[in-house]
PDB file of C-alpha atoms in Angstrom:
ATOM      1  CA  MET A   1     -17.390  -4.905  -4.355  1.00 81.00           C
ATOM      2  CA  PRO A   2     -17.305  -2.217  -7.042  1.00 95.00           C
ATOM      3  CA  TYR A   3     -19.982   0.410  -7.508  1.00 96.00           C
ATOM      4  CA  LEU A   4     -21.750   2.078 -10.471  1.00 96.00           C
ATOM      5  CA  ILE A   5     -22.081   5.724  -9.628  1.00 93.00           C
ATOM      6  CA  ASP A   6     -25.438   6.629 -11.107  1.00 78.00           C
ATOM      7  CA  GLY A   7     -25.968  10.426 -10.902  1.00 60.00           C
ATOM      8  CA  GLY A   8     -29.084  10.499 -13.105  1.00 60.00           C
ATOM      9  CA  HIS A   9     -30.876  13.744 -12.854  1.00 57.00           C
ATOM     10  CA  ARG A  10     -31.667  13.571  -9.196  1.00 60.00           C
ATOM     11  CA  LYS A  11     -30.947  16.520  -6.966  1.00 60.00           C
ATOM     12  CA  PRO A  12     -28.713  17.183  -5.017  1.00 57.00           C
ATOM     13  CA  TYR A  13     -26.356  14.784  -6.869  1.00 66.00           C
ATOM     14  CA  SER A  14     -27.158  16.306 -10.289  1.00 73.00           C
ATOM     15  CA  ARG A  15     -27.454  20.171 -10.410  1.00 73.00           C
ATOM     16  CA  PRO A  16     -29.032  22.361 -13.180  1.00 76.00           C
ATOM     17  CA  ALA A  17     -26.260  24.677 -14.291  1.00 83.00           C
ATOM     18  CA  GLU A  18     -24.804  26.690 -17.207  1.00 85.00           C
ATOM     19  CA  LEU A  19     -21.112  26.761 -18.370  1.00 87.00           C
ATOM     20  CA  ARG A  20     -19.901  30.346 -18.845  1.00 84.00           C
ATOM     21  CA  ASP A  21     -16.831  32.208 -19.904  1.00 81.00           C
ATOM     22  CA  TRP A  22     -16.112  29.624 -22.566  1.00 84.00           C
ATOM     23  CA  TRP A  23     -14.623  30.922 -25.813  1.00 71.00           C
ATOM     24  CA  PRO A  24     -15.650  34.616 -26.210  1.00 64.00           C
ATOM     25  CA  GLU A  25     -16.861  34.560 -29.877  1.00 63.00           C
ATOM     26  CA  ASP A  26     -19.869  32.620 -31.201  1.00 70.00           C
ATOM     27  CA  THR A  27     -18.065  31.238 -34.277  1.00 78.00           C
ATOM     28  CA  GLN A  28     -18.060  27.918 -36.000  1.00 81.00           C
ATOM     29  CA  GLU A  29     -14.686  27.129 -34.600  1.00 80.00           C
ATOM     30  CA  TRP A  30     -15.907  27.787 -31.096  1.00 79.00           C
ATOM     31  CA  LEU A  31     -19.014  25.563 -31.566  1.00 82.00           C
ATOM     32  CA  VAL A  32     -16.880  22.672 -32.840  1.00 85.00           C
ATOM     33  CA  LYS A  33     -14.305  22.878 -30.102  1.00 85.00           C
ATOM     34  CA  ARG A  34     -16.988  23.222 -27.502  1.00 86.00           C
ATOM     35  CA  SER A  35     -18.800  20.170 -28.714  1.00 88.00           C
ATOM     36  CA  GLU A  36     -15.575  18.137 -28.897  1.00 91.00           C
ATOM     37  CA  PHE A  37     -14.525  19.224 -25.360  1.00 92.00           C
ATOM     38  CA  ALA A  38     -18.012  18.461 -23.967  1.00 92.00           C
ATOM     39  CA  THR A  39     -17.910  14.961 -25.446  1.00 93.00           C
ATOM     40  CA  ILE A  40     -14.458  14.214 -24.150  1.00 94.00           C
ATOM     41  CA  LEU A  41     -15.404  15.208 -20.587  1.00 94.00           C
ATOM     42  CA  SER A  42     -18.789  13.529 -20.580  1.00 92.00           C
ATOM     43  CA  GLU A  43     -17.501  10.221 -21.709  1.00 93.00           C
ATOM     44  CA  GLY A  44     -13.926  10.318 -20.582  1.00 95.00           C
ATOM     45  CA  LEU A  45     -12.609   9.704 -24.071  1.00 94.00           C
ATOM     46  CA  SER A  46      -9.125  11.135 -23.423  1.00 96.00           C
ATOM     47  CA  GLU A  47      -7.310  13.811 -21.524  1.00 96.00           C
ATOM     48  CA  ALA A  48      -8.793  17.174 -22.424  1.00 95.00           C
ATOM     49  CA  LYS A  49      -7.016  20.420 -23.299  1.00 92.00           C
ATOM     50  CA  ALA A  50      -7.370  22.416 -20.103  1.00 93.00           C
ATOM     51  CA  ALA A  51      -7.010  25.655 -22.009  1.00 89.00           C
ATOM     52  CA  GLU A  52     -10.247  25.008 -23.819  1.00 89.00           C
ATOM     53  CA  ALA A  53     -12.265  24.517 -20.667  1.00 92.00           C
ATOM     54  CA  PRO A  54     -14.907  26.883 -19.396  1.00 92.00           C
ATOM     55  CA  SER A  55     -13.918  28.939 -16.319  1.00 89.00           C
ATOM     56  CA  THR A  56     -17.311  29.241 -14.606  1.00 88.00           C
ATOM     57  CA  LEU A  57     -20.115  26.781 -13.743  1.00 89.00           C
ATOM     58  CA  ALA A  58     -23.267  28.879 -12.947  1.00 87.00           C
ATOM     59  CA  LEU A  59     -25.513  26.760 -10.588  1.00 83.00           C
ATOM     60  CA  ASP A  60     -29.217  27.112 -10.150  1.00 75.00           C
ATOM     61  CA  GLY A  61     -28.852  27.889  -6.472  1.00 66.00           C
ATOM     62  CA  ILE A  62     -25.480  27.659  -4.633  1.00 60.00           C
ATOM     63  CA  LEU A  63     -26.599  26.292  -1.301  1.00 59.00           C
ATOM     64  CA  LYS A  64     -25.812  22.770  -0.106  1.00 71.00           C
ATOM     65  CA  ILE A  65     -23.561  21.912  -2.972  1.00 81.00           C
ATOM     66  CA  LYS A  66     -22.345  18.267  -2.682  1.00 86.00           C
ATOM     67  CA  PRO A  67     -18.483  17.861  -2.792  1.00 91.00           C
ATOM     68  CA  PHE A  68     -18.931  15.283  -5.671  1.00 93.00           C
ATOM     69  CA  PHE A  69     -21.783  16.055  -8.064  1.00 89.00           C
ATOM     70  CA  LYS A  70     -22.779  15.868 -11.771  1.00 89.00           C
ATOM     71  CA  SER A  71     -24.197  18.610 -13.811  1.00 85.00           C
ATOM     72  CA  VAL A  72     -24.382  20.084 -17.304  1.00 74.00           C
ATOM     73  CA  ASN A  73     -23.300  17.708 -20.114  1.00 80.00           C
ATOM     74  CA  GLY A  74     -23.021  14.830 -17.672  1.00 87.00           C
ATOM     75  CA  TRP A  75     -19.754  16.237 -16.347  1.00 92.00           C
ATOM     76  CA  TRP A  76     -18.581  15.486 -12.713  1.00 94.00           C
ATOM     77  CA  PHE A  77     -17.326  18.119 -10.414  1.00 94.00           C
ATOM     78  CA  VAL A  78     -15.435  17.673  -7.202  1.00 95.00           C
ATOM     79  CA  GLU A  79     -14.236  19.833  -4.281  1.00 94.00           C
ATOM     80  CA  GLN A  80     -10.633  19.900  -3.138  1.00 95.00           C
ATOM     81  CA  LEU A  81     -10.937  17.226  -0.385  1.00 95.00           C
ATOM     82  CA  VAL A  82     -12.433  14.788  -2.957  1.00 97.00           C
ATOM     83  CA  LYS A  83      -9.693  15.585  -5.455  1.00 98.00           C
ATOM     84  CA  ASP A  84      -7.039  14.961  -2.751  1.00 97.00           C
ATOM     85  CA  LEU A  85      -8.520  11.540  -1.872  1.00 98.00           C
ATOM     86  CA  ILE A  86      -8.783  10.418  -5.472  1.00 98.00           C
ATOM     87  CA  GLU A  87      -5.310  11.450  -6.202  1.00 98.00           C
ATOM     88  CA  ALA A  88      -3.979   9.660  -3.091  1.00 97.00           C
ATOM     89  CA  LEU A  89      -5.537   6.395  -4.283  1.00 97.00           C
ATOM     90  CA  ASP A  90      -5.168   6.888  -8.137  1.00 97.00           C
ATOM     91  CA  PRO A  91      -2.108   9.082  -8.431  1.00 96.00           C
ATOM     92  CA  GLY A  92      -1.678  10.648 -11.875  1.00 95.00           C
ATOM     93  CA  ARG A  93      -4.548   8.527 -13.309  1.00 96.00           C
ATOM     94  CA  HIS A  94      -7.295  11.322 -13.713  1.00 97.00           C
ATOM     95  CA  GLN A  95      -7.495  14.912 -14.925  1.00 98.00           C
ATOM     96  CA  PHE A  96      -8.708  17.769 -12.708  1.00 98.00           C
ATOM     97  CA  ILE A  97      -9.456  21.137 -14.342  1.00 97.00           C
ATOM     98  CA  PRO A  98      -9.992  24.055 -12.040  1.00 95.00           C
ATOM     99  CA  ILE A  99     -13.369  25.819 -12.286  1.00 93.00           C
ATOM    100  CA  ARG A 100     -15.278  28.690 -10.480  1.00 88.00           C
ATOM    101  CA  LEU A 101     -18.667  27.983  -9.061  1.00 87.00           C
ATOM    102  CA  ALA A 102     -21.177  30.891  -9.071  1.00 84.00           C
ATOM    103  CA  GLY A 103     -24.792  31.535  -8.724  1.00 80.00           C
ATOM    104  CA  TYR A 104     -26.975  31.188 -11.865  1.00 76.00           C
ATOM    105  CA  SER A 105     -28.280  34.766 -11.639  1.00 73.00           C
ATOM    106  CA  GLY A 106     -25.014  36.447 -11.085  1.00 59.00           C
ATOM    107  CA  GLU A 107     -24.912  36.265  -7.254  1.00 57.00           C
ATOM    108  CA  ARG A 108     -21.774  35.766  -5.463  1.00 55.00           C
ATOM    109  CA  GLU A 109     -19.472  32.817  -6.201  1.00 58.00           C
ATOM    110  CA  VAL A 110     -19.193  29.904  -3.823  1.00 59.00           C
ATOM    111  CA  GLU A 111     -16.819  31.109  -1.133  1.00 52.00           C
ATOM    112  CA  ASP A 112     -15.867  27.733   0.511  1.00 59.00           C
ATOM    113  CA  GLY A 113     -13.709  25.328  -1.324  1.00 69.00           C
ATOM    114  CA  THR A 114     -11.811  25.003  -4.512  1.00 90.00           C
ATOM    115  CA  TRP A 115     -13.549  23.133  -7.374  1.00 93.00           C
ATOM    116  CA  TYR A 116     -12.521  21.000 -10.324  1.00 96.00           C
ATOM    117  CA  ILE A 117     -13.994  19.306 -13.347  1.00 96.00           C
ATOM    118  CA  LEU A 118     -13.176  15.628 -12.986  1.00 97.00           C
ATOM    119  CA  ASN A 119     -12.149  13.862 -16.117  1.00 97.00           C
ATOM    120  CA  VAL A 120     -12.123   9.949 -15.675  1.00 97.00           C
ATOM    121  CA  HIS A 121     -10.530   8.598 -18.852  1.00 96.00           C
ATOM    122  CA  PHE A 122      -8.937   5.402 -17.533  1.00 97.00           C
ATOM    123  CA  ARG A 123     -10.773   2.400 -18.885  1.00 96.00           C
ATOM    124  CA  VAL A 124     -10.999  -1.433 -18.325  1.00 96.00           C
ATOM    125  CA  THR A 125     -13.062  -4.164 -19.912  1.00 96.00           C
ATOM    126  CA  SER A 126     -14.602  -6.044 -17.057  1.00 96.00           C
ATOM    127  CA  VAL A 127     -18.452  -5.966 -17.480  1.00 96.00           C
ATOM    128  CA  VAL A 128     -19.648  -9.418 -18.349  1.00 95.00           C
ATOM    129  CA  LYS A 129     -22.279  -8.948 -20.977  1.00 94.00           C
ATOM    130  CA  ASP A 130     -24.042 -12.266 -20.511  1.00 93.00           C
ATOM    131  CA  LEU A 131     -24.513 -11.677 -16.908  1.00 95.00           C
ATOM    132  CA  SER A 132     -25.546  -8.064 -16.978  1.00 96.00           C
ATOM    133  CA  ASP A 133     -28.750  -6.206 -18.003  1.00 95.00           C
ATOM    134  CA  LEU A 134     -27.412  -4.021 -20.821  1.00 94.00           C
ATOM    135  CA  ASP A 135     -28.906  -2.120 -23.681  1.00 92.00           C
ATOM    136  CA  VAL A 136     -27.201  -2.018 -27.053  1.00 88.00           C
ATOM    137  CA  GLN A 137     -26.818   1.350 -28.530  1.00 84.00           C
ATOM    138  CA  ARG A 138     -24.553   0.150 -31.329  1.00 85.00           C
ATOM    139  CA  PRO A 139     -23.813  -3.469 -32.353  1.00 82.00           C
ATOM    140  CA  PRO A 140     -20.285  -4.980 -32.950  1.00 82.00           C
ATOM    141  CA  PRO A 141     -17.623  -4.430 -34.256  1.00 81.00           C
ATOM    142  CA  ASN A 142     -17.714  -1.005 -32.737  1.00 83.00           C
ATOM    143  CA  GLU A 143     -20.046  -2.078 -29.981  1.00 88.00           C
ATOM    144  CA  ARG A 144     -21.654   0.591 -27.681  1.00 89.00           C
ATOM    145  CA  LEU A 145     -23.465  -0.462 -24.544  1.00 93.00           C
ATOM    146  CA  TYR A 146     -25.052   1.186 -21.599  1.00 88.00           C
ATOM    147  CA  VAL A 147     -26.400  -0.131 -18.337  1.00 93.00           C
ATOM    148  CA  ASN A 148     -30.157  -0.674 -18.234  1.00 89.00           C
ATOM    149  CA  PRO A 149     -31.428   1.564 -15.442  1.00 85.00           C
ATOM    150  CA  PHE A 150     -34.202  -0.801 -14.640  1.00 85.00           C
ATOM    151  CA  GLY A 151     -32.156  -3.993 -14.835  1.00 88.00           C
ATOM    152  CA  LYS A 152     -31.157  -5.905 -11.771  1.00 90.00           C
ATOM    153  CA  ARG A 153     -27.969  -7.644 -13.013  1.00 95.00           C
ATOM    154  CA  LEU A 154     -24.607  -5.955 -13.453  1.00 96.00           C
ATOM    155  CA  THR A 155     -21.636  -8.172 -13.180  1.00 96.00           C
ATOM    156  CA  MET A 156     -17.772  -7.677 -13.669  1.00 97.00           C
ATOM    157  CA  ASP A 157     -15.023 -10.182 -14.178  1.00 96.00           C
ATOM    158  CA  ALA A 158     -12.569  -9.904 -11.248  1.00 95.00           C
ATOM    159  CA  ALA A 159      -9.605 -10.969 -13.457  1.00 95.00           C
ATOM    160  CA  GLU A 160     -10.199  -7.945 -15.775  1.00 95.00           C
ATOM    161  CA  LEU A 161     -10.322  -5.434 -12.907  1.00 95.00           C
ATOM    162  CA  ASP A 162      -7.173  -3.349 -12.267  1.00 95.00           C
ATOM    163  CA  PRO A 163      -6.522  -3.636  -8.488  1.00 93.00           C
ATOM    164  CA  ALA A 164      -4.668  -0.341  -8.420  1.00 94.00           C
ATOM    165  CA  ALA A 165      -7.530   1.507 -10.032  1.00 96.00           C
ATOM    166  CA  HIS A 166     -10.244   3.034  -7.837  1.00 98.00           C
ATOM    167  CA  LEU A 167     -12.077   5.035 -10.388  1.00 98.00           C
ATOM    168  CA  TRP A 168     -12.659   4.034 -14.021  1.00 98.00           C
ATOM    169  CA  ARG A 169     -14.958   3.760 -17.034  1.00 97.00           C
ATOM    170  CA  GLU A 170     -15.520   0.735 -19.244  1.00 96.00           C
ATOM    171  CA  HIS A 171     -14.609   0.160 -22.841  1.00 94.00           C
ATOM    172  CA  ARG A 172     -17.736  -0.182 -24.975  1.00 94.00           C
ATOM    173  CA  PHE A 173     -19.665   2.084 -22.547  1.00 94.00           C
ATOM    174  CA  GLY A 174     -20.197   5.818 -22.546  1.00 88.00           C
ATOM    175  CA  ARG A 175     -20.905   7.958 -19.516  1.00 89.00           C
ATOM    176  CA  GLU A 176     -21.039   5.253 -16.886  1.00 93.00           C
ATOM    177  CA  LEU A 177     -18.636   5.683 -13.980  1.00 95.00           C
ATOM    178  CA  PHE A 178     -17.400   2.931 -11.641  1.00 97.00           C
ATOM    179  CA  MET A 179     -15.727   3.167  -8.432  1.00 97.00           C
ATOM    180  CA  SER A 180     -13.958   0.662  -6.030  1.00 97.00           C
ATOM    181  CA  ASP A 181     -15.389  -0.111  -2.596  1.00 95.00           C
ATOM    182  CA  ASP A 182     -12.342   1.312  -0.962  1.00 97.00           C
ATOM    183  CA  LEU A 183     -12.844   4.666  -2.595  1.00 97.00           C
ATOM    184  CA  TYR A 184     -16.565   4.624  -1.972  1.00 97.00           C
ATOM    185  CA  ASP A 185     -16.147   3.685   1.622  1.00 97.00           C
ATOM    186  CA  ARG A 186     -13.620   6.450   2.241  1.00 97.00           C
ATOM    187  CA  LEU A 187     -15.997   8.990   0.664  1.00 97.00           C
ATOM    188  CA  MET A 188     -18.733   7.803   2.969  1.00 95.00           C
ATOM    189  CA  GLN A 189     -16.414   8.158   5.989  1.00 96.00           C
ATOM    190  CA  MET A 190     -15.865  11.771   4.885  1.00 95.00           C
ATOM    191  CA  LYS A 191     -19.701  12.046   4.651  1.00 94.00           C
ATOM    192  CA  VAL A 192     -19.517  12.465   0.873  1.00 94.00           C
ATOM    193  CA  LYS A 193     -22.553  10.528  -0.393  1.00 89.00           C
ATOM    194  CA  LEU A 194     -23.086   9.408  -3.850  1.00 91.00           C
ATOM    195  CA  PRO A 195     -25.947   7.654  -5.621  1.00 88.00           C
ATOM    196  CA  ALA A 196     -24.406   4.234  -6.176  1.00 92.00           C
ATOM    197  CA  ARG A 197     -25.415   0.644  -7.207  1.00 92.00           C
ATOM    198  CA  LYS A 198     -23.396  -2.317  -6.229  1.00 94.00           C
ATOM    199  CA  VAL A 199     -21.838  -4.407  -9.058  1.00 96.00           C
ATOM    200  CA  GLY A 200     -21.519  -8.122  -8.745  1.00 96.00           C
ATOM    201  CA  VAL A 201     -18.063  -9.702  -9.314  1.00 95.00           C
ATOM    202  CA  ILE A 202     -17.185 -13.156 -10.562  1.00 93.00           C
ATOM    203  CA  ASN A 203     -14.085 -14.912 -11.401  1.00 85.00           C
ATOM    204  CA  ALA A 204     -14.689 -15.871 -14.989  1.00 61.00           C
ATOM    205  CA  VAL A 205     -11.790 -18.329 -15.196  1.00 52.00           C
ATOM    206  CA  GLU A 206     -13.236 -20.347 -12.285  1.00 49.00           C
ATOM    207  CA  ASN A 207     -16.673 -20.281 -13.863  1.00 44.00           C
ATOM    208  CA  LYS A 208     -15.663 -21.621 -17.211  1.00 38.00           C
TER     209      LYS A 208
END
């Protein structure tokens, strides 16, 4: 059964932080490129230009950092062991951009581990709108939806899921991140916990 990974703003899964070493001059070009890059990463719109990425994520406290966490702009960050697992299950499907983790007030950087910005830009269209509690941000034809955090129903059509994909986003949605039960279970076995919500699955063909 798939999972919706819901980082929200809860510690320790979501960490206050600041992106640093990101375009040296405060120019209009810098502001535009930074905004475009941030949107691509937060919503997984496409593969990003790694050369335009910040080089440092300064965290508000550097103790007990989760190997898979969300922070500034809704970006996800993973440690090397999580990257290796994702690439083993989803080879070549996602983008990983190296980044340095440091303390917010200039204290030493995190010594253990190698870290990456995770860009999940692979998408499917599997959420069954009529069987899910969703909010409409923008109506058709360019429909934009998001999962109601207080809703109880969230359903996918099994026929629309890609059995080879273990991490993905949904067309029509923005920042929501979804994960296969296989990837979720393997992360749990590695003691990498995530705030997750189970997603119901039906076979829409059989239910017509």
